[in-house]
mmCIF file of C-alpha atoms in Angstrom:
data_model
loop_
_atom_site.group_PDB
_atom_site.id
_atom_site.type_symbol
_atom_site.label_atom_id
_atom_site.label_comp_id
_atom_site.label_asym_id
_atom_site.label_seq_id
_atom_site.Cartn_x
_atom_site.Cartn_y
_atom_site.Cartn_z
ATOM 1 C CA UNK A 3 51.335 -92.814 36.253
ATOM 2 C CA UNK A 4 51.278 -96.894 36.224
ATOM 3 C CA UNK A 5 49.916 -98.345 39.344
ATOM 4 C CA UNK A 6 49.994 -101.673 39.939
ATOM 5 C CA UNK A 7 47.958 -102.140 42.574
ATOM 6 C CA UNK A 8 44.752 -99.060 40.738
ATOM 7 C CA UNK A 9 42.371 -100.974 41.931
ATOM 8 C CA UNK A 10 42.715 -100.666 44.948
ATOM 9 C CA UNK A 11 44.023 -97.734 45.672
ATOM 10 C CA UNK A 12 39.944 -96.285 43.946
ATOM 11 C CA UNK A 13 38.255 -98.157 46.014
ATOM 12 C CA UNK A 14 40.543 -96.717 48.772
ATOM 13 C CA UNK A 15 39.550 -92.697 47.179
ATOM 14 C CA UNK A 16 36.055 -93.984 46.361
ATOM 15 C CA UNK A 17 36.020 -95.432 51.222
ATOM 16 C CA UNK A 18 37.399 -91.531 51.662
ATOM 17 C CA UNK A 19 34.213 -89.948 50.096
ATOM 18 C CA UNK A 20 32.256 -92.168 51.946
ATOM 19 C CA UNK A 21 33.601 -91.528 54.894
ATOM 20 C CA UNK A 22 32.987 -88.017 54.142
ATOM 21 C CA UNK A 23 29.302 -88.868 52.852
ATOM 22 C CA UNK A 24 29.089 -89.857 56.733
ATOM 23 C CA UNK A 25 30.058 -87.485 58.459
ATOM 24 C CA UNK A 26 28.443 -85.080 57.022
ATOM 25 C CA UNK A 27 25.301 -86.321 57.582
ATOM 26 C CA UNK A 28 25.419 -88.350 61.100
ATOM 27 C CA UNK A 29 23.712 -86.405 63.547
ATOM 28 C CA UNK A 30 26.850 -85.803 65.840
ATOM 29 C CA UNK A 31 30.028 -86.205 64.080
ATOM 30 C CA UNK A 32 33.892 -86.272 65.943
ATOM 31 C CA UNK A 33 35.212 -82.679 65.394
ATOM 32 C CA UNK A 34 38.573 -82.909 66.302
ATOM 33 C CA UNK A 35 40.052 -79.815 66.521
ATOM 34 C CA UNK A 36 37.931 -77.126 69.231
ATOM 35 C CA UNK A 37 38.522 -73.858 68.356
ATOM 36 C CA UNK A 38 36.012 -71.193 66.172
ATOM 37 C CA UNK A 39 35.031 -72.427 63.622
ATOM 38 C CA UNK A 40 37.531 -75.913 63.686
ATOM 39 C CA UNK A 41 34.612 -77.170 61.371
ATOM 40 C CA UNK A 42 35.936 -74.972 57.771
ATOM 41 C CA UNK A 43 39.053 -76.381 58.989
ATOM 42 C CA UNK A 44 37.674 -80.551 58.665
ATOM 43 C CA UNK A 45 36.403 -79.153 55.839
ATOM 44 C CA UNK A 46 38.964 -77.951 53.293
ATOM 45 C CA UNK A 47 41.192 -80.713 54.629
ATOM 46 C CA UNK A 48 38.308 -83.801 53.794
ATOM 47 C CA UNK A 49 38.364 -82.026 50.867
ATOM 48 C CA UNK A 50 42.330 -81.669 50.384
ATOM 49 C CA UNK A 51 42.545 -85.620 50.822
ATOM 50 C CA UNK A 52 39.673 -86.473 48.175
ATOM 51 C CA UNK A 53 41.365 -83.925 45.559
ATOM 52 C CA UNK A 54 44.789 -84.531 46.225
ATOM 53 C CA UNK A 55 43.490 -88.432 46.332
ATOM 54 C CA UNK A 56 41.628 -88.256 42.381
ATOM 55 C CA UNK A 57 44.022 -85.915 41.014
ATOM 56 C CA UNK A 58 46.988 -88.786 41.105
ATOM 57 C CA UNK A 59 44.567 -91.879 40.031
ATOM 58 C CA UNK A 60 42.835 -89.381 37.255
ATOM 59 C CA UNK A 61 45.747 -87.191 36.387
ATOM 60 C CA UNK A 62 44.199 -86.092 32.726
ATOM 61 C CA UNK A 63 40.881 -84.928 34.186
ATOM 62 C CA UNK A 64 41.666 -82.499 37.220
ATOM 63 C CA UNK A 65 38.998 -79.944 36.612
ATOM 64 C CA UNK A 66 36.639 -82.768 36.484
ATOM 65 C CA UNK A 67 37.696 -83.996 39.241
ATOM 66 C CA UNK A 68 37.699 -80.637 41.405
ATOM 67 C CA UNK A 69 34.080 -79.397 40.112
ATOM 68 C CA UNK A 70 33.116 -83.492 40.860
ATOM 69 C CA UNK A 71 33.868 -82.165 44.930
ATOM 70 C CA UNK A 72 32.756 -78.813 44.560
ATOM 71 C CA UNK A 73 29.721 -80.657 42.965
ATOM 72 C CA UNK A 74 29.559 -82.395 45.921
ATOM 73 C CA UNK A 75 30.588 -80.328 49.166
ATOM 74 C CA UNK A 76 26.834 -78.193 47.955
ATOM 75 C CA UNK A 77 25.176 -81.440 47.671
ATOM 76 C CA UNK A 78 26.177 -82.308 50.671
ATOM 77 C CA UNK A 79 25.355 -78.940 52.262
ATOM 78 C CA UNK A 80 21.591 -78.862 50.463
ATOM 79 C CA UNK A 81 20.606 -81.767 52.056
ATOM 80 C CA UNK A 82 22.272 -81.101 55.355
ATOM 81 C CA UNK A 83 20.396 -78.261 55.825
ATOM 82 C CA UNK A 84 17.166 -81.097 55.428
ATOM 83 C CA UNK A 85 17.780 -83.317 57.758
ATOM 84 C CA UNK A 86 16.604 -81.169 60.097
ATOM 85 C CA UNK A 87 19.162 -81.756 63.131
ATOM 86 C CA UNK A 88 22.645 -80.389 61.093
ATOM 87 C CA UNK A 89 23.056 -76.800 59.436
ATOM 88 C CA UNK A 90 23.245 -75.228 55.872
ATOM 89 C CA UNK A 91 26.093 -73.446 55.626
ATOM 90 C CA UNK A 92 27.163 -72.023 52.925
ATOM 91 C CA UNK A 93 30.747 -70.919 54.556
ATOM 92 C CA UNK A 94 31.360 -74.736 54.383
ATOM 93 C CA UNK A 95 31.360 -74.999 51.096
ATOM 94 C CA UNK A 96 33.872 -71.814 50.210
ATOM 95 C CA UNK A 97 35.801 -73.958 52.475
ATOM 96 C CA UNK A 98 35.365 -77.716 50.475
ATOM 97 C CA UNK A 99 36.262 -74.937 47.383
ATOM 98 C CA UNK A 100 39.198 -74.335 48.503
ATOM 99 C CA UNK A 101 40.176 -77.359 50.408
ATOM 100 C CA UNK A 102 40.072 -79.008 46.583
ATOM 101 C CA UNK A 103 42.176 -76.516 45.208
ATOM 102 C CA UNK A 104 44.587 -77.002 47.846
ATOM 103 C CA UNK A 105 44.269 -80.765 46.808
ATOM 104 C CA UNK A 106 44.890 -79.938 43.496
ATOM 105 C CA UNK A 107 47.703 -77.696 43.911
ATOM 106 C CA UNK A 108 49.585 -80.807 46.068
ATOM 107 C CA UNK A 109 49.757 -82.648 43.598
ATOM 108 C CA UNK A 110 52.428 -80.897 41.368
ATOM 109 C CA UNK A 111 55.432 -80.561 44.074
ATOM 110 C CA UNK A 112 57.045 -84.055 45.445
ATOM 111 C CA UNK A 113 54.548 -84.929 47.412
ATOM 112 C CA UNK A 114 52.185 -85.705 44.093
ATOM 113 C CA UNK A 115 54.994 -88.595 43.710
ATOM 114 C CA UNK A 116 54.103 -90.235 47.255
ATOM 115 C CA UNK A 117 51.389 -92.804 45.857
ATOM 116 C CA UNK A 118 53.146 -94.056 43.363
ATOM 117 C CA UNK A 119 56.669 -94.326 45.706
ATOM 118 C CA UNK A 120 53.645 -95.906 48.117
ATOM 119 C CA UNK A 121 53.202 -98.310 45.304
ATOM 120 C CA UNK A 122 56.428 -98.964 44.188
ATOM 121 C CA UNK A 123 57.329 -100.234 47.114
ATOM 122 C CA UNK A 124 53.904 -102.468 48.022
ATOM 123 C CA UNK A 125 55.133 -104.616 44.008
ATOM 124 C CA UNK A 126 58.181 -104.852 44.935
ATOM 125 C CA UNK A 127 58.088 -106.792 48.247
ATOM 126 C CA UNK A 128 55.635 -108.309 47.068
#
């Protein structure tokens, strides 16, 4: 898929990575969901979003994207454990991996055409 605004979309993707880094390492991150183990859903949603986005940008490198994001999730859990104000949780790693898988699978649905549609719409309007 040829994107007219590929640079913009890559920047948006890295901004999402920066947001995940910040939320993972800040002492008191916001928690919009309020139920037991809601953080697992938040982890899965965040990594699904990252996986979906980067799989759209790099369709021929989906396995590399998936491995990189799972490694990011694992690494951040270790860093959280070292901070003294966050905790290490293997279940968070599992939630991240589930999210990576879900995001990678979403690319194969009609939703996988969303970025190209927005990109084309932007090009037609400018």
